[in-house]
Structure formats: structure tokens, C-alpha cells
mmCIF file of C-alpha atoms in Angstrom:
data_model
loop_
_atom_site.group_PDB
_atom_site.id
_atom_site.type_symbol
_atom_site.label_atom_id
_atom_site.label_comp_id
_atom_site.label_asym_id
_atom_site.label_seq_id
_atom_site.Cartn_x
_atom_site.Cartn_y
_atom_site.Cartn_z
ATOM 1 C CA MET J 1 8.409 36.360 29.257
ATOM 2 C CA LEU J 2 9.566 37.912 25.983
ATOM 3 C CA PHE J 3 6.623 36.617 23.927
ATOM 4 C CA ASP J 4 3.735 34.173 24.138
ATOM 5 C CA VAL J 5 4.772 30.578 23.520
ATOM 6 C CA PRO J 6 2.759 29.232 20.568
ATOM 7 C CA ALA J 7 0.639 26.154 21.124
ATOM 8 C CA PRO J 8 1.953 23.009 19.415
ATOM 9 C CA PRO J 9 0.157 22.102 16.189
ATOM 10 C CA SER J 10 -2.362 19.278 16.379
ATOM 11 C CA LEU J 11 -4.602 17.242 14.105
ATOM 12 C CA PRO J 12 -8.251 16.213 14.400
ATOM 13 C CA ILE J 13 -9.036 12.554 15.026
ATOM 14 C CA THR J 14 -11.794 10.912 13.016
ATOM 15 C CA GLY J 15 -14.760 10.088 15.271
ATOM 16 C CA ASP J 16 -13.236 11.786 18.323
ATOM 17 C CA THR J 17 -13.453 15.263 19.833
ATOM 18 C CA ARG J 18 -9.839 15.106 20.983
ATOM 19 C CA ARG J 19 -6.891 16.208 18.877
ATOM 20 C CA PHE J 20 -3.507 14.590 18.268
ATOM 21 C CA PRO J 21 -0.615 16.910 19.311
ATOM 22 C CA ILE J 22 2.283 17.003 16.846
ATOM 23 C CA ASN J 23 5.821 16.747 18.139
ATOM 24 C CA ARG J 24 8.046 16.363 15.047
ATOM 25 C CA VAL J 25 7.507 15.684 11.351
ATOM 26 C CA PHE J 26 9.924 13.256 9.686
ATOM 27 C CA CYS J 27 9.729 12.817 5.905
ATOM 28 C CA VAL J 28 11.104 9.897 3.889
ATOM 29 C CA GLY J 29 12.787 10.557 0.557
ATOM 30 C CA ARG J 30 12.630 8.350 -2.563
ATOM 31 C CA ASN J 31 10.413 5.667 -1.071
ATOM 32 C CA TYR J 32 8.597 4.842 -4.332
ATOM 33 C CA ALA J 33 10.792 3.604 -7.177
ATOM 34 C CA ALA J 34 8.668 5.205 -9.922
ATOM 35 C CA HIS J 35 8.870 8.612 -8.249
ATOM 36 C CA ALA J 36 12.619 8.303 -7.783
ATOM 37 C CA ALA J 37 12.913 7.498 -11.491
ATOM 38 C CA GLU J 38 10.799 10.478 -12.570
ATOM 39 C CA MET J 39 13.137 12.703 -10.532
ATOM 40 C CA GLY J 40 16.191 11.188 -12.233
ATOM 41 C CA ASN J 41 17.286 9.161 -9.201
ATOM 42 C CA GLU J 42 17.854 5.521 -8.421
ATOM 43 C CA VAL J 43 16.549 3.883 -5.266
ATOM 44 C CA GLU J 44 19.276 2.689 -2.952
ATOM 45 C CA ARG J 45 18.548 -0.116 -0.489
ATOM 46 C CA ASP J 46 21.472 0.691 1.808
ATOM 47 C CA ALA J 47 19.284 2.743 4.154
ATOM 48 C CA PRO J 48 16.321 5.131 4.004
ATOM 49 C CA PHE J 49 16.999 8.846 4.176
ATOM 50 C CA TYR J 50 15.008 11.620 5.784
ATOM 51 C CA PHE J 51 14.378 15.323 6.029
ATOM 52 C CA THR J 52 12.253 17.198 8.546
ATOM 53 C CA LYS J 53 9.587 19.881 8.642
ATOM 54 C CA GLY J 54 9.112 22.213 11.611
ATOM 55 C CA PRO J 55 5.859 23.152 13.383
ATOM 56 C CA HIS J 56 5.457 26.203 11.122
ATOM 57 C CA ALA J 57 5.079 23.834 8.164
ATOM 58 C CA VAL J 58 1.880 22.201 9.455
ATOM 59 C CA ALA J 59 -1.353 23.288 7.766
ATOM 60 C CA GLN J 60 -4.803 21.855 8.337
ATOM 61 C CA ALA J 61 -6.889 20.072 5.733
ATOM 62 C CA GLY J 62 -9.418 22.386 4.133
ATOM 63 C CA SER J 63 -7.102 25.397 4.254
ATOM 64 C CA THR J 64 -6.803 28.072 1.594
ATOM 65 C CA LEU J 65 -3.122 28.956 1.371
ATOM 66 C CA PRO J 66 -1.059 31.530 -0.503
ATOM 67 C CA TYR J 67 1.439 30.451 -3.139
ATOM 68 C CA PRO J 68 4.761 30.570 -1.243
ATOM 69 C CA PRO J 69 7.514 33.115 -1.831
ATOM 70 C CA GLY J 70 10.869 32.366 -3.401
ATOM 71 C CA THR J 71 9.728 29.798 -5.970
ATOM 72 C CA GLU J 72 8.298 29.501 -9.448
ATOM 73 C CA SER J 73 7.800 25.719 -9.221
ATOM 74 C CA TYR J 74 5.800 24.627 -6.167
ATOM 75 C CA HIS J 75 5.028 20.889 -6.331
ATOM 76 C CA TYR J 76 2.544 18.577 -4.637
ATOM 77 C CA GLU J 77 3.492 15.169 -3.183
ATOM 78 C CA VAL J 78 0.728 13.072 -1.602
ATOM 79 C CA GLU J 79 1.846 10.740 1.195
ATOM 80 C CA CYS J 80 0.660 8.278 3.805
ATOM 81 C CA VAL J 81 1.294 9.687 7.286
ATOM 82 C CA ALA J 82 1.996 7.413 10.252
ATOM 83 C CA ALA J 83 1.378 8.886 13.701
ATOM 84 C CA ILE J 84 3.577 7.611 16.534
ATOM 85 C CA GLY J 85 1.798 7.088 19.847
ATOM 86 C CA SER J 86 4.539 5.851 22.193
ATOM 87 C CA SER J 87 8.258 6.305 22.685
ATOM 88 C CA GLY J 88 10.869 3.994 21.244
ATOM 89 C CA PHE J 89 14.620 3.827 20.707
ATOM 90 C CA GLN J 90 16.489 1.160 18.736
ATOM 91 C CA VAL J 91 13.207 -0.633 18.146
ATOM 92 C CA ALA J 92 13.299 -4.063 16.526
ATOM 93 C CA GLU J 93 11.515 -4.258 13.190
ATOM 94 C CA ALA J 94 9.226 -6.948 14.608
ATOM 95 C CA ASP J 95 8.076 -4.537 17.340
ATOM 96 C CA ALA J 96 7.951 -1.349 15.271
ATOM 97 C CA MET J 97 4.224 -1.320 14.554
ATOM 98 C CA ASP J 98 3.509 -1.275 18.301
ATOM 99 C CA LEU J 99 4.529 2.397 18.212
ATOM 100 C CA VAL J 100 1.951 3.380 15.563
ATOM 101 C CA TRP J 101 -1.093 5.198 16.915
ATOM 102 C CA GLY J 102 -2.817 5.866 13.613
ATOM 103 C CA TYR J 103 -2.694 7.006 10.004
ATOM 104 C CA GLY J 104 -3.613 9.928 7.808
ATOM 105 C CA VAL J 105 -2.942 11.417 4.402
ATOM 106 C CA GLY J 106 -0.835 14.507 3.838
ATOM 107 C CA LEU J 107 0.819 16.682 1.230
ATOM 108 C CA ASP J 108 4.565 17.289 1.270
ATOM 109 C CA MET J 109 4.648 20.553 -0.691
ATOM 110 C CA THR J 110 8.035 21.352 -2.200
ATOM 111 C CA ARG J 111 9.756 24.345 -3.789
ATOM 112 C CA ARG J 112 11.070 22.126 -6.584
ATOM 113 C CA ASP J 113 13.281 24.728 -8.240
ATOM 114 C CA LEU J 114 15.068 25.374 -4.950
ATOM 115 C CA GLN J 115 15.432 21.650 -4.359
ATOM 116 C CA ALA J 116 16.920 21.121 -7.825
ATOM 117 C CA ALA J 117 19.412 23.939 -7.294
ATOM 118 C CA ALA J 118 20.416 22.558 -3.882
ATOM 119 C CA LYS J 119 20.832 19.019 -5.238
ATOM 120 C CA LYS J 120 23.027 20.282 -8.076
ATOM 121 C CA LYS J 121 25.374 21.931 -5.562
ATOM 122 C CA GLY J 122 25.197 19.128 -2.986
ATOM 123 C CA LEU J 123 23.476 21.424 -0.473
ATOM 124 C CA PRO J 124 20.714 20.653 2.056
ATOM 125 C CA TRP J 125 17.061 20.771 0.991
ATOM 126 C CA ASP J 126 15.813 22.892 3.913
ATOM 127 C CA THR J 127 14.564 25.889 1.930
ATOM 128 C CA ALA J 128 12.820 23.566 -0.523
ATOM 129 C CA LYS J 129 11.102 21.320 2.004
ATOM 130 C CA ASP J 130 10.841 23.053 5.393
ATOM 131 C CA VAL J 131 8.487 25.721 4.059
ATOM 132 C CA GLU J 132 5.680 27.485 5.906
ATOM 133 C CA HIS J 133 2.380 25.572 5.459
ATOM 134 C CA SER J 134 4.110 22.878 3.377
ATOM 135 C CA ALA J 135 2.898 19.880 5.426
ATOM 136 C CA VAL J 136 -0.830 19.905 4.718
ATOM 137 C CA LEU J 137 -2.263 17.166 6.934
ATOM 138 C CA GLY J 138 -5.640 15.490 7.128
ATOM 139 C CA PRO J 139 -7.449 14.008 10.158
ATOM 140 C CA LEU J 140 -5.972 10.880 11.692
ATOM 141 C CA ALA J 141 -7.634 7.465 11.869
ATOM 142 C CA PRO J 142 -6.699 5.206 14.808
ATOM 143 C CA ALA J 143 -4.670 2.189 13.731
ATOM 144 C CA ALA J 144 -7.336 -0.215 15.002
ATOM 145 C CA ASP J 145 -9.886 1.354 12.659
ATOM 146 C CA PHE J 146 -7.496 1.587 9.714
ATOM 147 C CA GLY J 147 -6.440 -2.059 9.644
ATOM 148 C CA ALA J 148 -3.268 -3.713 8.393
ATOM 149 C CA LEU J 149 -1.079 -1.523 6.201
ATOM 150 C CA GLY J 150 -0.380 -2.529 2.604
ATOM 151 C CA ALA J 151 -3.189 -2.748 0.059
ATOM 152 C CA GLN J 152 -4.642 0.735 0.608
ATOM 153 C CA ARG J 153 -4.352 3.137 -2.329
ATOM 154 C CA LEU J 154 -2.911 6.617 -2.109
ATOM 155 C CA ARG J 155 -4.398 9.120 -4.587
ATOM 156 C CA LEU J 156 -4.290 12.808 -5.461
ATOM 157 C CA THR J 157 -6.485 14.889 -7.736
ATOM 158 C CA GLN J 158 -5.669 18.345 -9.038
ATOM 159 C CA ASN J 159 -8.756 20.336 -10.034
ATOM 160 C CA GLY J 160 -10.632 17.034 -10.326
ATOM 161 C CA ALA J 161 -8.062 15.260 -12.527
ATOM 162 C CA SER J 162 -6.158 12.239 -11.185
ATOM 163 C CA VAL J 163 -2.412 12.928 -10.949
ATOM 164 C CA GLN J 164 -1.117 10.374 -8.408
ATOM 165 C CA ASP J 165 -2.386 6.854 -7.656
ATOM 166 C CA ALA J 166 -0.475 3.924 -6.129
ATOM 167 C CA PRO J 167 -0.887 1.228 -3.471
ATOM 168 C CA LEU J 168 1.066 1.533 -0.230
ATOM 169 C CA SER J 169 2.583 -1.839 -1.069
ATOM 170 C CA ASP J 170 4.727 -0.018 -3.649
ATOM 171 C CA MET J 171 6.811 1.582 -0.904
ATOM 172 C CA VAL J 172 10.494 0.647 -1.167
ATOM 173 C CA TRP J 173 10.923 0.724 2.610
ATOM 174 C CA SER J 174 8.004 -0.663 4.616
ATOM 175 C CA LEU J 175 6.728 1.199 7.651
ATOM 176 C CA PRO J 176 8.249 -1.308 10.126
ATOM 177 C CA GLU J 177 11.600 -0.913 8.371
ATOM 178 C CA LEU J 178 11.314 2.877 8.488
ATOM 179 C CA ILE J 179 10.395 2.993 12.169
ATOM 180 C CA ALA J 180 13.146 0.549 13.141
ATOM 181 C CA HIS J 181 15.778 2.489 11.210
ATOM 182 C CA LEU J 182 14.575 5.949 12.280
ATOM 183 C CA SER J 183 14.651 4.808 15.916
ATOM 184 C CA THR J 184 18.393 4.202 15.607
ATOM 185 C CA LEU J 185 18.837 7.891 14.783
ATOM 186 C CA TYR J 186 16.263 9.472 17.107
ATOM 187 C CA HIS J 187 14.421 8.678 20.308
ATOM 188 C CA LEU J 188 10.955 8.480 18.790
ATOM 189 C CA GLN J 189 8.227 10.062 20.889
ATOM 190 C CA ALA J 190 4.454 10.211 21.019
ATOM 191 C CA GLY J 191 3.313 12.906 18.626
ATOM 192 C CA ASP J 192 5.981 12.255 15.997
ATOM 193 C CA LEU J 193 4.703 11.933 12.437
ATOM 194 C CA ILE J 194 6.349 10.022 9.602
ATOM 195 C CA MET J 195 5.454 11.100 6.072
ATOM 196 C CA THR J 196 6.330 7.908 4.233
ATOM 197 C CA GLY J 197 7.122 9.167 0.721
ATOM 198 C CA THR J 198 5.229 9.909 -2.475
ATOM 199 C CA PRO J 199 4.436 7.851 -5.586
ATOM 200 C CA ALA J 200 5.041 8.980 -9.156
ATOM 201 C CA GLY J 201 3.068 11.821 -10.714
ATOM 202 C CA VAL J 202 4.318 14.841 -8.769
ATOM 203 C CA GLY J 203 3.872 18.182 -10.463
ATOM 204 C CA PRO J 204 3.416 21.941 -10.055
ATOM 205 C CA VAL J 205 0.491 23.826 -8.598
ATOM 206 C CA GLU J 206 -0.768 27.206 -9.759
ATOM 207 C CA PRO J 207 -2.817 29.855 -7.952
ATOM 208 C CA GLY J 208 -6.448 28.750 -8.045
ATOM 209 C CA ASP J 209 -5.638 25.026 -7.930
ATOM 210 C CA HIS J 210 -7.587 22.659 -5.669
ATOM 211 C CA LEU J 211 -5.806 19.515 -4.445
ATOM 212 C CA ILE J 212 -7.544 16.549 -2.801
ATOM 213 C CA GLY J 213 -5.505 13.676 -1.403
ATOM 214 C CA THR J 214 -7.089 10.406 -0.296
ATOM 215 C CA LEU J 215 -5.954 7.213 1.376
ATOM 216 C CA ASP J 216 -8.299 4.263 1.815
ATOM 217 C CA GLY J 217 -9.471 4.211 5.439
ATOM 218 C CA CYS J 218 -8.682 7.873 6.184
ATOM 219 C CA ALA J 219 -10.439 11.204 5.850
ATOM 220 C CA PRO J 220 -9.198 13.188 2.832
ATOM 221 C CA VAL J 221 -6.851 16.147 2.845
ATOM 222 C CA SER J 222 -7.674 19.127 0.662
ATOM 223 C CA VAL J 223 -6.142 22.531 0.027
ATOM 224 C CA ARG J 224 -6.716 25.475 -2.304
ATOM 225 C CA TYR J 225 -4.034 27.922 -3.426
ATOM 226 C CA THR J 226 -4.386 31.627 -3.993
ATOM 227 C CA GLY J 227 -1.893 34.035 -5.508
ATOM 228 C CA PRO J 228 1.299 34.929 -3.641
ATOM 229 C CA GLU J 229 1.161 37.293 -0.675
ATOM 230 C CA THR J 230 2.112 40.881 -1.430
#
């Protein structure tokens, strides 16, 4: 063996000593109309679109993280996270929620200046989105404990001040629609996570900032940022 194989990332489960192993992280773009507008985009109802984050991007709630390299505009985006608990391919929308194991709240951290430069040139967003420690994820709540999806509010505070606040019902694409569509592109598997998009109010973080994201029915996600690594 050339090197030790790293263990897959996992998340704590509320009220359980077990952990939820993470397979893949899918992220949905422009799934709240107000956020799309604040970024200068229009929502298109032709189909959802996605980007991904690798295992290196996963960070646990309660972490203290360094400000990342290569950016002068690192932004927060609070999101509802759906955890997939069983496999599915070409799933009907009516059956899509059968795949959901549970829910959590997470932060899709973004090197916004790199994203803007990539968008201007029509290039991929990988260096803006698939960043080390950029998927900060809270504990998961089983779907049975969480209840029906829709009226719960998604919120984020920055140093105690409210910066994002919206109901999940504001999503352009519902979770059943997202799962059904995503399952036409991938064979969904247990351990996959879907970060379902962020509402309006995104903005930059600075060293010393403390972010707390909440979603009704889930444990919060929090993170503090220090200065950049030297």
C-alpha cells in the first residue's frame, strides 16, 4: 500500500451514538428566486443544475477553520441538507421522498471572487465551490423526527446578527423534484447528501467571524473563522 486510505467523512445523528457515512455531496444552484436575483441571475424552470463537493470539503459543526487561500471574498450560504438513505435510479417524483433518510443544516462556503471570474469566462465553478472545509455540516435528524418538509425556516446569523431567513417553501425546485431529476443523472446511493440551495442574504466572512445556521427541527451548525494559514 502506498499510503493509508482515509476514512470516509461522516456526520453525527441527533439522539443516536451512530454516525451517518457520507458518500457524495451534491449542491443545487439558484434554488431560491431572491438569491438568484441578488446574484444577477434569473431562475430557469427548464431543469435544476448542480455542482459537487468532494470529501475534503466536509467540515464538522463547531469547527474553527482558517480563512481559505486564493480568495479575498469568501461567502456564506446556509442550506437545508437532505441525506439519502437508499439507492435509486430514475426515481418517480411520487416515490422520491422514500429515499430520504433525514435532514440537517449546512453551509456552502464559496470563494465568490473566483466564482464571479469563472462565470464571466464561462468556466466551471470548481475552484470556487469545491474548496477544503467548504461544506460545514451539522448533525442529522431522522426524517421521521423532522416531519413533512415545507414550513420550516432556514436561518443564519453572523456574529449574532441575522443575515439569512426564509422558509423551505420558497425553494424553486422542491426536494421530490430535485431527487427525481438528480436520479436521472446519477445512481443515487445511501450516504449521498443534497444541499438544496440558499436563500437571499449571502455575504462575506472575515477572520474572527462566528456563523450559526439553524433549520427548524435540526441541530444547528456553527463555525468560527481565523486568519489565513501561513
